[in-house]
PDB file of C-alpha atoms in Angstrom:
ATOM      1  CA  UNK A  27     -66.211 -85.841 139.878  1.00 64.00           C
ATOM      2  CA  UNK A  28     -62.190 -84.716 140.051  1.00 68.00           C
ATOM      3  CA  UNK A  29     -62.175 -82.400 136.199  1.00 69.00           C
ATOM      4  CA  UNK A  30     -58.101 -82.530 136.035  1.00 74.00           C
ATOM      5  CA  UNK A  31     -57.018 -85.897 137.559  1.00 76.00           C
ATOM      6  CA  UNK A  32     -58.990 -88.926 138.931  1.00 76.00           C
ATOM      7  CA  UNK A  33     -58.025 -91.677 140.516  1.00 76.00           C
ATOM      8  CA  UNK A  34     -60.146 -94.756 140.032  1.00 81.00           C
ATOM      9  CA  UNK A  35     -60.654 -96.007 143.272  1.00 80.00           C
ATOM     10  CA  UNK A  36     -60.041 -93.229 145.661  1.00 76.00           C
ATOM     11  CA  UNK A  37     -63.211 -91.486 147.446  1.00 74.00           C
ATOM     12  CA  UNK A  38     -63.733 -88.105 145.898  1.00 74.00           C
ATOM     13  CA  UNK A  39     -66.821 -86.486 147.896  1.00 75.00           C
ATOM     14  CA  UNK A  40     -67.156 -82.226 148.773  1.00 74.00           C
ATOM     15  CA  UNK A  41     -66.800 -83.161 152.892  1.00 75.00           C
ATOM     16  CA  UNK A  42     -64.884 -85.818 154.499  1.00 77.00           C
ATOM     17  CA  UNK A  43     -66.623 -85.676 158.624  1.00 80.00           C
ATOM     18  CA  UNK A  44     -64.043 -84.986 161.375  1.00 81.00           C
ATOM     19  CA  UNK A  45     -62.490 -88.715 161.733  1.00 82.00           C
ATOM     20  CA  UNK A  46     -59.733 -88.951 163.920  1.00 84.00           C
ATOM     21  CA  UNK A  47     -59.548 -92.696 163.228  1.00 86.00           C
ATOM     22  CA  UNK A  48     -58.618 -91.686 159.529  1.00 83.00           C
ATOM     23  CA  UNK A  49     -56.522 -88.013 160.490  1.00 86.00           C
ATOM     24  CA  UNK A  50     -55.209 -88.263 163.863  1.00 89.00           C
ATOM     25  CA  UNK A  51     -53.351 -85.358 163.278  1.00 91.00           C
ATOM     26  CA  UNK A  52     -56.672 -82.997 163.334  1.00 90.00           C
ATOM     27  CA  UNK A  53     -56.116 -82.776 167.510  1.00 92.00           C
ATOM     28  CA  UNK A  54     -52.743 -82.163 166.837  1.00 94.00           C
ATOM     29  CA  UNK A  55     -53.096 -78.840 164.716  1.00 93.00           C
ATOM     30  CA  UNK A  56     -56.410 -77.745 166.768  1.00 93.00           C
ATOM     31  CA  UNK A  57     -54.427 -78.037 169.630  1.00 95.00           C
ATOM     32  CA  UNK A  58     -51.754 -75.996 168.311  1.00 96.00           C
ATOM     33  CA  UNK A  59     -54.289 -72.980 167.238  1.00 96.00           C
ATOM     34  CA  UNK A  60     -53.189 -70.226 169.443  1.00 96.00           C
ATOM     35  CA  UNK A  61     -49.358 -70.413 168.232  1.00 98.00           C
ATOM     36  CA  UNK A  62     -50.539 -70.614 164.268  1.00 97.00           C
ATOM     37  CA  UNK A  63     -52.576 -68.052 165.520  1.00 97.00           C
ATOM     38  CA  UNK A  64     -49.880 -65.775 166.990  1.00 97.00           C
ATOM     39  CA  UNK A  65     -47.450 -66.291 164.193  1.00 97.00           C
ATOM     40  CA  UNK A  66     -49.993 -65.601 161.638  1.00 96.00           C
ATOM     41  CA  UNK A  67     -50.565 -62.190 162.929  1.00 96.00           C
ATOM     42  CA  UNK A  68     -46.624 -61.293 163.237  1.00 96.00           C
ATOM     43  CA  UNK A  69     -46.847 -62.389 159.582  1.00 94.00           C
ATOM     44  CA  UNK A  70     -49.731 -59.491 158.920  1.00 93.00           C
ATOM     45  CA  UNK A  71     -48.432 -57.361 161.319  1.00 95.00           C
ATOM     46  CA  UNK A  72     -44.893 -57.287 159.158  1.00 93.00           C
ATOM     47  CA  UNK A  73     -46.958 -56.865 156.318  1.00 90.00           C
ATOM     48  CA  UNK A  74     -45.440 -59.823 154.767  1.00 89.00           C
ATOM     49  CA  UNK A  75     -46.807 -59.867 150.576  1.00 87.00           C
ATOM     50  CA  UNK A  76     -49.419 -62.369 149.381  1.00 87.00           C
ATOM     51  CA  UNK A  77     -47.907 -65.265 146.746  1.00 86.00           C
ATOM     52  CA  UNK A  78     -51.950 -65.495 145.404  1.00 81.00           C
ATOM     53  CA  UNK A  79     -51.289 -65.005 141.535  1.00 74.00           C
ATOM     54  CA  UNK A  80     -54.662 -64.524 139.885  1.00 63.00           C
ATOM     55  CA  UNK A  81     -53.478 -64.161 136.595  1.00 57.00           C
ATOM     56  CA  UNK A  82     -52.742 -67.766 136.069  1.00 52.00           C
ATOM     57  CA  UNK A  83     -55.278 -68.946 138.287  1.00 56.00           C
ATOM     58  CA  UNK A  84     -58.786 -69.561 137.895  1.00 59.00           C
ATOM     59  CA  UNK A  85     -61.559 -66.966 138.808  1.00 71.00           C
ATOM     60  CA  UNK A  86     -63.178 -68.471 141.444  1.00 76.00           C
ATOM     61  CA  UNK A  87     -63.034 -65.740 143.917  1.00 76.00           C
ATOM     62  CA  UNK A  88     -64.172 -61.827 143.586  1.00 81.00           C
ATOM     63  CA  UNK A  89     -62.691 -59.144 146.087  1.00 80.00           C
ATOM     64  CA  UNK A  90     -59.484 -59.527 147.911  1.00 84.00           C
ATOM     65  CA  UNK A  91     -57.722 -62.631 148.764  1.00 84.00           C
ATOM     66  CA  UNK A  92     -54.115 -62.865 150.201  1.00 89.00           C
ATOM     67  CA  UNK A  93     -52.195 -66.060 150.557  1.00 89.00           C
ATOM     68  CA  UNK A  94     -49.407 -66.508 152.800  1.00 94.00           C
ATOM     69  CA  UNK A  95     -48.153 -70.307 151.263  1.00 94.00           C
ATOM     70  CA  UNK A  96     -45.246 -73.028 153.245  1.00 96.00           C
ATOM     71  CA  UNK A  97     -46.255 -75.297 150.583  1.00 95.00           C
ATOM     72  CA  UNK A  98     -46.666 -74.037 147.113  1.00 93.00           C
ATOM     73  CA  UNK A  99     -47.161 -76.265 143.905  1.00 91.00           C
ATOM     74  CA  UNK A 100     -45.401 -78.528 146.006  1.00 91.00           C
ATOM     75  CA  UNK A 101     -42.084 -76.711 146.654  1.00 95.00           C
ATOM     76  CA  UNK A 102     -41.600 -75.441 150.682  1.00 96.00           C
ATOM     77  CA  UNK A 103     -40.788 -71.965 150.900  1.00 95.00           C
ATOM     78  CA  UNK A 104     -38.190 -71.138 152.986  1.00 96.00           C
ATOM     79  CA  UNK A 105     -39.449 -67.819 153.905  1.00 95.00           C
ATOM     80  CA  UNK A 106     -42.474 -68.609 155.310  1.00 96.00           C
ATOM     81  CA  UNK A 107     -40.476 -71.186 157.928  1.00 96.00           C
ATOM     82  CA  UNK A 108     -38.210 -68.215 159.113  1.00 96.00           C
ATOM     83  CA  UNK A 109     -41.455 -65.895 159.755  1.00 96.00           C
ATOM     84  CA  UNK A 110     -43.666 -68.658 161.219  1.00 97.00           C
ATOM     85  CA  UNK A 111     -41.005 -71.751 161.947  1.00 98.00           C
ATOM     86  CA  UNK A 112     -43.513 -73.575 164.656  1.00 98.00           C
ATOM     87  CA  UNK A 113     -46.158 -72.900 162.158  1.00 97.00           C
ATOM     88  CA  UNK A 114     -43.743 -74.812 159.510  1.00 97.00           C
ATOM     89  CA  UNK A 115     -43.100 -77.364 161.927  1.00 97.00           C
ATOM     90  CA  UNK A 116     -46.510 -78.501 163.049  1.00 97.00           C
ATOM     91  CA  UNK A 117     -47.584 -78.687 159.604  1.00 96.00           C
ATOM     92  CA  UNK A 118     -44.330 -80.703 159.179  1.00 96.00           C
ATOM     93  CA  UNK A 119     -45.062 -83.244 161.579  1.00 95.00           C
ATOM     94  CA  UNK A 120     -48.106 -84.163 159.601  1.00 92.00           C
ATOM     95  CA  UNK A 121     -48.206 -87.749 158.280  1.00 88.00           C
ATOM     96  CA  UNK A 122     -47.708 -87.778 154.567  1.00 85.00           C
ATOM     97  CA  UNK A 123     -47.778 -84.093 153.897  1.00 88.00           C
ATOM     98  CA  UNK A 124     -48.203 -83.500 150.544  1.00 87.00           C
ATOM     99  CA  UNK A 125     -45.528 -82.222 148.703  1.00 89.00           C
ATOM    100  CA  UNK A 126     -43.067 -82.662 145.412  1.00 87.00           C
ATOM    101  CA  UNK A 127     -46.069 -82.689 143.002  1.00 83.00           C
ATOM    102  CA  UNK A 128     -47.969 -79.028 142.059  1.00 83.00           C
ATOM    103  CA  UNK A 129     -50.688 -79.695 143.601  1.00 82.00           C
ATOM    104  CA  UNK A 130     -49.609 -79.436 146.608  1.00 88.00           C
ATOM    105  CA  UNK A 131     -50.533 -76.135 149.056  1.00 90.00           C
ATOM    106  CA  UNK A 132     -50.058 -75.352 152.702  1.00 93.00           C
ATOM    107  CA  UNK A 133     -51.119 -71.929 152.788  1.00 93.00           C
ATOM    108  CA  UNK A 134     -52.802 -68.745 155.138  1.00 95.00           C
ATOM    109  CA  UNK A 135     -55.146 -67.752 153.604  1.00 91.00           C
ATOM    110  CA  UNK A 136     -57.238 -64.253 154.182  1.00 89.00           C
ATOM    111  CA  UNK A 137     -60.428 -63.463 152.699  1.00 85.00           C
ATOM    112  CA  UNK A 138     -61.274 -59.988 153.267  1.00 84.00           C
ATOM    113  CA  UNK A 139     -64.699 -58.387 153.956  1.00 82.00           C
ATOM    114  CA  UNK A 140     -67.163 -58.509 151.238  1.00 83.00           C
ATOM    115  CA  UNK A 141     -65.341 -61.212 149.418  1.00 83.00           C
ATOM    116  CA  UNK A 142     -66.360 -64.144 147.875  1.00 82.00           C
ATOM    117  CA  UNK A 143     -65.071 -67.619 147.120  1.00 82.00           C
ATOM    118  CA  UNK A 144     -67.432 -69.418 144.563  1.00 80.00           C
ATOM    119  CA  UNK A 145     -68.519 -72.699 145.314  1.00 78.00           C
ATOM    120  CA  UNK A 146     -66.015 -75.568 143.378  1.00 73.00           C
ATOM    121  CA  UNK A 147     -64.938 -78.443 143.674  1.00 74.00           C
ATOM    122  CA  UNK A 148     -61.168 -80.319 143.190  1.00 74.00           C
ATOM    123  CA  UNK A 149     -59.758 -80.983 140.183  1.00 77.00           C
ATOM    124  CA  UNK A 150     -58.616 -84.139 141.494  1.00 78.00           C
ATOM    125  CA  UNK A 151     -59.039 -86.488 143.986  1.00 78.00           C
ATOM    126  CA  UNK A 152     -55.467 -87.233 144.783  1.00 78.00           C
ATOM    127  CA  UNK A 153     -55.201 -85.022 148.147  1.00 78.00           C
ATOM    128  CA  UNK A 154     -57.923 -83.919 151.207  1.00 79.00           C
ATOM    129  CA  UNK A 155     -58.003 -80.243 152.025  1.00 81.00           C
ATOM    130  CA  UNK A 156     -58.171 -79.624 155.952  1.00 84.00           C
ATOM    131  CA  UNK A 157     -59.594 -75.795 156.533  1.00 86.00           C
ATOM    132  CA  UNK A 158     -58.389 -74.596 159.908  1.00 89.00           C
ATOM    133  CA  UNK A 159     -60.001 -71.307 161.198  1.00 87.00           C
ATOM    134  CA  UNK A 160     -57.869 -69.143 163.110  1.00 90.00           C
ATOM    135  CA  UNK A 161     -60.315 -66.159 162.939  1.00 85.00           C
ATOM    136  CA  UNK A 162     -64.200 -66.494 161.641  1.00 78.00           C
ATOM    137  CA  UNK A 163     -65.883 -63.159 162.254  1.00 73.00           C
ATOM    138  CA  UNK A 164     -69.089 -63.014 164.591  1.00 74.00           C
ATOM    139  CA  UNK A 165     -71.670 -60.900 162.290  1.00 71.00           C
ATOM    140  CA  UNK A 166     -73.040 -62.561 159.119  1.00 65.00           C
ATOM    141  CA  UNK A 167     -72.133 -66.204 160.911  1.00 64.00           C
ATOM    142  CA  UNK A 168     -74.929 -67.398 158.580  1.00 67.00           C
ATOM    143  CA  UNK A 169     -73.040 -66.438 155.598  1.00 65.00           C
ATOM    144  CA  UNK A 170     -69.545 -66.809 156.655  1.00 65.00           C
ATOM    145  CA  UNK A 171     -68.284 -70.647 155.911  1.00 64.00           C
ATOM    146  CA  UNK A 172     -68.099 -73.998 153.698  1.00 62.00           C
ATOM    147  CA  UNK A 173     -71.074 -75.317 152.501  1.00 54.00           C
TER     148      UNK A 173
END
């Protein structure tokens, strides 16, 4: 159960299945991998600076983790749609894109070798997280991934 805000009513489980009845955008953004791909890379490439604070965040992770964030604590940032504007705008043509409230991210996010993410969950149920790999790397598979 959510530990910051709940909802009474709303589903809050650790893995919503691929339903395109219920996000028919999902074919939409996997369809649009190879430019988030591309533009993601420029981004690295220009070594553009990580916005992931870990001072005021929780310590859920160990090793390095940059974040790259459109969306962050609900506010767009405007610099992230001039280095990766398709980027901005596919994630702009989803349906009810969360935004305006703080708990609201639309991020890249790199996790670098021998780091770790601890398993969590939300702290509310108010919004549905969509992972999209752009890059998963091909030793450790068994290791590498959302449980």
């Amino acid at each position: 159960k959510p530990t910051l805000f709940y909802f009474p009513g709303l589903k809050s489980k650790p893995f919503h299945e691929r339903d395109e009845s219920n996000f028919p955008w999902i074919k939409f953004l996997e369809s649009n991998v190879s430019t988030i791909s591309e533009e993601y890379l420029n981004l690295v490439k220009n070594n553009a600076l990580s916005d992931y604070e870990t001072s005021s965040e929780h310590k859920l992770h160990s090793g390095s983790w940059d974040w790259h964030s459109y969306i962050l604590k609900g506010k767009r940032v405007e610099k992230f749609k001039k280095m990766c504007p398709q980027t901005a705008d596919i994630l702009d043509s989803i349906p009810d894109l969360m935004t305006g409230i703080p708990m609201a991210y639309a991020f890249f996010s790199t996790l670098y070798s021998n780091s770790e993410i601890k398993p969590h969950t939300a702290a509310c149920n108010l919004r549905i997280r969509c992972h999209l790999p752009l890059f998963v790397p091909n030793e450790k598979m068994d290791i590498c991934g959302i449980r």
